mmCIF file of C-alpha atoms and ligand atoms in Angstrom:
data_model
loop_
_atom_site.group_PDB
_atom_site.id
_atom_site.type_symbol
_atom_site.label_atom_id
_atom_site.label_comp_id
_atom_site.label_asym_id
_atom_site.label_seq_id
_atom_site.Cartn_x
_atom_site.Cartn_y
_atom_site.Cartn_z
ATOM 1 C CA MET K 60 110.902 77.724 81.679
ATOM 2 C CA ALA K 61 110.904 78.478 77.962
ATOM 3 C CA GLN K 62 110.698 82.166 77.163
ATOM 4 C CA SER K 63 108.759 83.559 74.240
ATOM 5 C CA GLU K 64 110.827 85.147 71.486
ATOM 6 C CA GLU K 65 108.909 88.352 72.090
ATOM 7 C CA SER K 66 109.828 88.621 75.758
ATOM 8 C CA LEU K 67 113.441 87.770 74.872
ATOM 9 C CA ALA K 68 113.504 90.658 72.374
ATOM 10 C CA LEU K 69 112.113 93.040 74.985
ATOM 11 C CA HIS K 70 114.688 91.753 77.470
ATOM 12 C CA THR K 71 117.524 92.471 75.030
ATOM 13 C CA LEU K 72 116.277 96.013 74.458
ATOM 14 C CA ALA K 73 115.941 96.608 78.207
ATOM 15 C CA VAL K 74 119.531 95.437 78.716
ATOM 16 C CA GLU K 75 120.755 97.757 75.937
ATOM 17 C CA ALA K 76 118.759 100.661 77.392
ATOM 18 C CA SER K 77 120.300 100.124 80.840
ATOM 19 C CA LYS K 78 123.735 100.748 79.297
ATOM 20 C CA LYS K 79 122.602 104.293 78.512
ATOM 21 C CA ALA K 80 121.501 105.091 82.066
ATOM 22 C CA HIS K 81 122.680 108.339 83.611
ATOM 23 C CA SER K 82 122.887 107.100 87.183
ATOM 24 C CA PRO K 83 126.022 108.506 88.855
ATOM 25 C CA TYR K 84 124.243 108.897 92.219
ATOM 26 C CA SER K 85 122.377 105.627 92.845
ATOM 27 C CA LYS K 86 124.661 103.673 90.493
ATOM 28 C CA LEU K 87 121.616 101.642 89.477
ATOM 29 C CA ASP K 88 121.494 101.384 85.679
ATOM 30 C CA VAL K 89 117.850 100.759 84.869
ATOM 31 C CA GLY K 90 116.629 99.825 81.391
ATOM 32 C CA VAL K 91 113.061 99.362 80.229
ATOM 33 C CA ALA K 92 111.442 98.274 76.977
ATOM 34 C CA ILE K 93 107.721 98.597 76.403
ATOM 35 C CA LYS K 94 105.621 97.081 73.649
ATOM 36 C CA THR K 95 102.251 98.430 72.657
ATOM 37 C CA ARG K 96 99.241 96.368 71.661
ATOM 38 C CA GLU K 97 99.958 97.497 68.074
ATOM 39 C CA GLY K 98 103.468 96.005 68.318
ATOM 40 C CA LYS K 99 105.483 99.200 68.578
ATOM 41 C CA ILE K 100 108.474 99.082 70.928
ATOM 42 C CA TYR K 101 110.098 101.872 72.931
ATOM 43 C CA ALA K 102 113.050 101.788 75.327
ATOM 44 C CA GLY K 103 114.199 104.053 78.113
ATOM 45 C CA CYS K 104 116.766 104.474 80.863
ATOM 46 C CA ASN K 105 116.803 106.373 84.141
ATOM 47 C CA VAL K 106 118.186 109.918 84.082
ATOM 48 C CA GLU K 107 119.428 111.148 87.454
ATOM 49 C CA ASN K 108 120.279 114.676 88.537
ATOM 50 C CA ALA K 109 122.576 116.260 91.125
ATOM 51 C CA SER K 110 119.367 117.692 92.573
ATOM 52 C CA TYR K 111 118.137 114.189 93.367
ATOM 53 C CA PRO K 112 114.340 114.672 93.105
ATOM 54 C CA GLU K 113 114.767 116.050 89.581
ATOM 55 C CA GLY K 114 115.871 112.690 88.205
ATOM 56 C CA TRP K 115 113.410 110.274 86.612
ATOM 57 C CA CYS K 116 112.900 106.564 86.029
ATOM 58 C CA ALA K 117 113.566 104.421 82.973
ATOM 59 C CA GLU K 118 109.837 103.738 82.558
ATOM 60 C CA THR K 119 109.197 107.477 82.309
ATOM 61 C CA THR K 120 111.732 107.862 79.494
ATOM 62 C CA ALA K 121 110.189 104.952 77.556
ATOM 63 C CA ILE K 122 106.648 106.267 78.039
ATOM 64 C CA GLY K 123 107.800 109.689 76.804
ATOM 65 C CA HIS K 124 109.144 108.107 73.605
ATOM 66 C CA MET K 125 105.839 106.262 73.135
ATOM 67 C CA ILE K 126 103.756 109.402 73.576
ATOM 68 C CA MET K 127 105.914 111.404 71.187
ATOM 69 C CA ASP K 128 105.427 108.644 68.590
ATOM 70 C CA GLY K 129 101.648 108.873 68.834
ATOM 71 C CA GLY K 130 100.917 106.853 71.980
ATOM 72 C CA GLY K 131 99.422 103.408 72.386
ATOM 73 C CA LEU K 132 98.196 100.878 74.900
ATOM 74 C CA ILE K 133 101.072 99.254 76.772
ATOM 75 C CA ALA K 134 100.806 95.463 76.417
ATOM 76 C CA GLU K 135 104.188 94.330 77.774
ATOM 77 C CA VAL K 136 107.099 95.830 79.677
ATOM 78 C CA ALA K 137 110.568 94.427 80.401
ATOM 79 C CA VAL K 138 112.539 96.003 83.244
ATOM 80 C CA PHE K 139 116.204 95.300 83.994
ATOM 81 C CA CYS K 140 118.887 96.548 86.338
ATOM 82 C CA PRO K 141 122.287 94.759 86.300
ATOM 83 C CA GLN K 142 122.902 95.643 89.944
ATOM 84 C CA MET K 143 119.740 93.869 91.116
ATOM 85 C CA ASP K 144 118.587 90.254 90.952
ATOM 86 C CA LYS K 145 115.040 91.242 90.029
ATOM 87 C CA ILE K 146 113.991 94.873 89.827
ATOM 88 C CA THR K 147 110.317 95.778 90.054
ATOM 89 C CA PRO K 148 108.874 99.117 88.885
ATOM 90 C CA CYS K 149 108.582 101.724 91.633
ATOM 91 C CA GLY K 150 105.149 102.818 92.840
ATOM 92 C CA GLY K 151 105.128 105.977 90.759
ATOM 93 C CA CYS K 152 106.011 104.038 87.610
ATOM 94 C CA ARG K 153 103.294 101.486 88.303
ATOM 95 C CA GLN K 154 100.866 104.402 88.266
ATOM 96 C CA ARG K 155 102.458 105.836 85.080
ATOM 97 C CA LEU K 156 102.228 102.442 83.365
ATOM 98 C CA SER K 157 98.585 102.148 84.440
ATOM 99 C CA GLU K 158 97.827 105.448 82.685
ATOM 100 C CA PHE K 159 98.684 103.787 79.351
ATOM 101 C CA GLY K 160 98.140 100.109 80.144
ATOM 102 C CA ASP K 161 95.444 98.009 81.759
ATOM 103 C CA GLY K 162 95.226 95.259 84.344
ATOM 104 C CA GLU K 163 96.376 92.695 81.777
ATOM 105 C CA THR K 164 99.572 94.575 80.933
ATOM 106 C CA VAL K 165 102.422 92.126 81.570
ATOM 107 C CA ILE K 166 105.582 93.250 83.336
ATOM 108 C CA HIS K 167 108.630 91.038 82.718
ATOM 109 C CA LEU K 168 111.069 91.288 85.629
ATOM 110 C CA CYS K 169 114.488 90.496 84.178
ATOM 111 C CA ASP K 170 118.034 89.609 85.068
ATOM 112 C CA GLY K 171 121.007 89.365 82.698
ATOM 113 C CA GLY K 172 119.917 85.946 81.451
ATOM 114 C CA GLY K 173 116.322 86.776 80.600
ATOM 115 C CA VAL K 174 112.903 87.040 82.166
ATOM 116 C CA VAL K 175 112.889 85.902 85.804
ATOM 117 C CA GLU K 176 109.205 86.469 86.497
ATOM 118 C CA SER K 177 106.234 87.922 84.621
ATOM 119 C CA VAL K 178 103.462 89.661 86.543
ATOM 120 C CA THR K 179 100.367 91.609 85.536
ATOM 121 C CA LEU K 180 99.957 95.295 86.276
ATOM 122 C CA ALA K 181 96.777 94.359 88.178
ATOM 123 C CA ALA K 182 98.931 92.275 90.542
ATOM 124 C CA LEU K 183 101.550 95.021 90.904
ATOM 125 C CA LEU K 184 99.061 97.851 91.363
ATOM 126 C CA PRO K 185 95.743 96.666 92.748
ATOM 127 C CA LYS K 186 93.079 99.349 93.085
ATOM 128 C CA ALA K 187 95.070 101.783 90.922
ATOM 129 C CA PHE K 188 94.043 105.406 91.198
ATOM 130 C CA ASP K 189 91.896 106.400 88.242
ATOM 131 C CA PHE K 190 89.094 108.778 87.459
HETATM 132 N N1 THU F 423 114.439 103.524 88.947
HETATM 133 C C1 THU F 423 113.906 103.312 87.710
HETATM 134 O O1 THU F 423 114.457 103.759 86.711
HETATM 135 N N2 THU F 423 112.753 102.612 87.619
HETATM 136 C C2 THU F 423 112.104 102.064 88.684
HETATM 137 O O2 THU F 423 110.997 101.586 88.528
HETATM 138 C C3 THU F 423 112.756 102.041 89.986
HETATM 139 C C4 THU F 423 113.815 103.069 90.175
HETATM 140 C C5 THU F 423 115.664 104.324 89.065
HETATM 141 C C6 THU F 423 115.427 105.717 89.545
HETATM 142 C C7 THU F 423 116.771 106.075 90.127
HETATM 143 O O3 THU F 423 117.579 106.600 89.101
HETATM 144 C C8 THU F 423 117.342 104.755 90.577
HETATM 145 O O4 THU F 423 116.546 103.747 89.973
HETATM 146 C C9 THU F 423 117.327 104.563 92.081
HETATM 147 O O5 THU F 423 116.075 104.813 92.614
#
């Protein structure tokens, strides 16, 4: 299936971000790139810690960059991990993405060659917690 140039660009940034992962414990190098509705793009990698629960996900790093740059509504996300055929965001990150996205936010699940599957946040996180 043909891939849009935009999703290819996000894929490339997610791959580059994964190379910066600090993941000596799981050895899963996760990279994420998010694009806001305004067209701004932010990348992130996972950052693990010897005290395992203190580590955090690639999505969290990217969201932190977005917030520090003034925030935005997340329109698209690419997620990549070279050690996995098709990584999907963890439950906690689905909730974090939903804080700054909406049901139409598109998550591109990637492998080294590009986008393998694109799913909406509504499909990944039905009945998200919100108040
Ligand atoms: N990880 C992410 O970075 N994002 C996800 O959505 C799933 C999990 C990271 C966290 C941890 O460093 C490693 O993958 C194994 O759980």
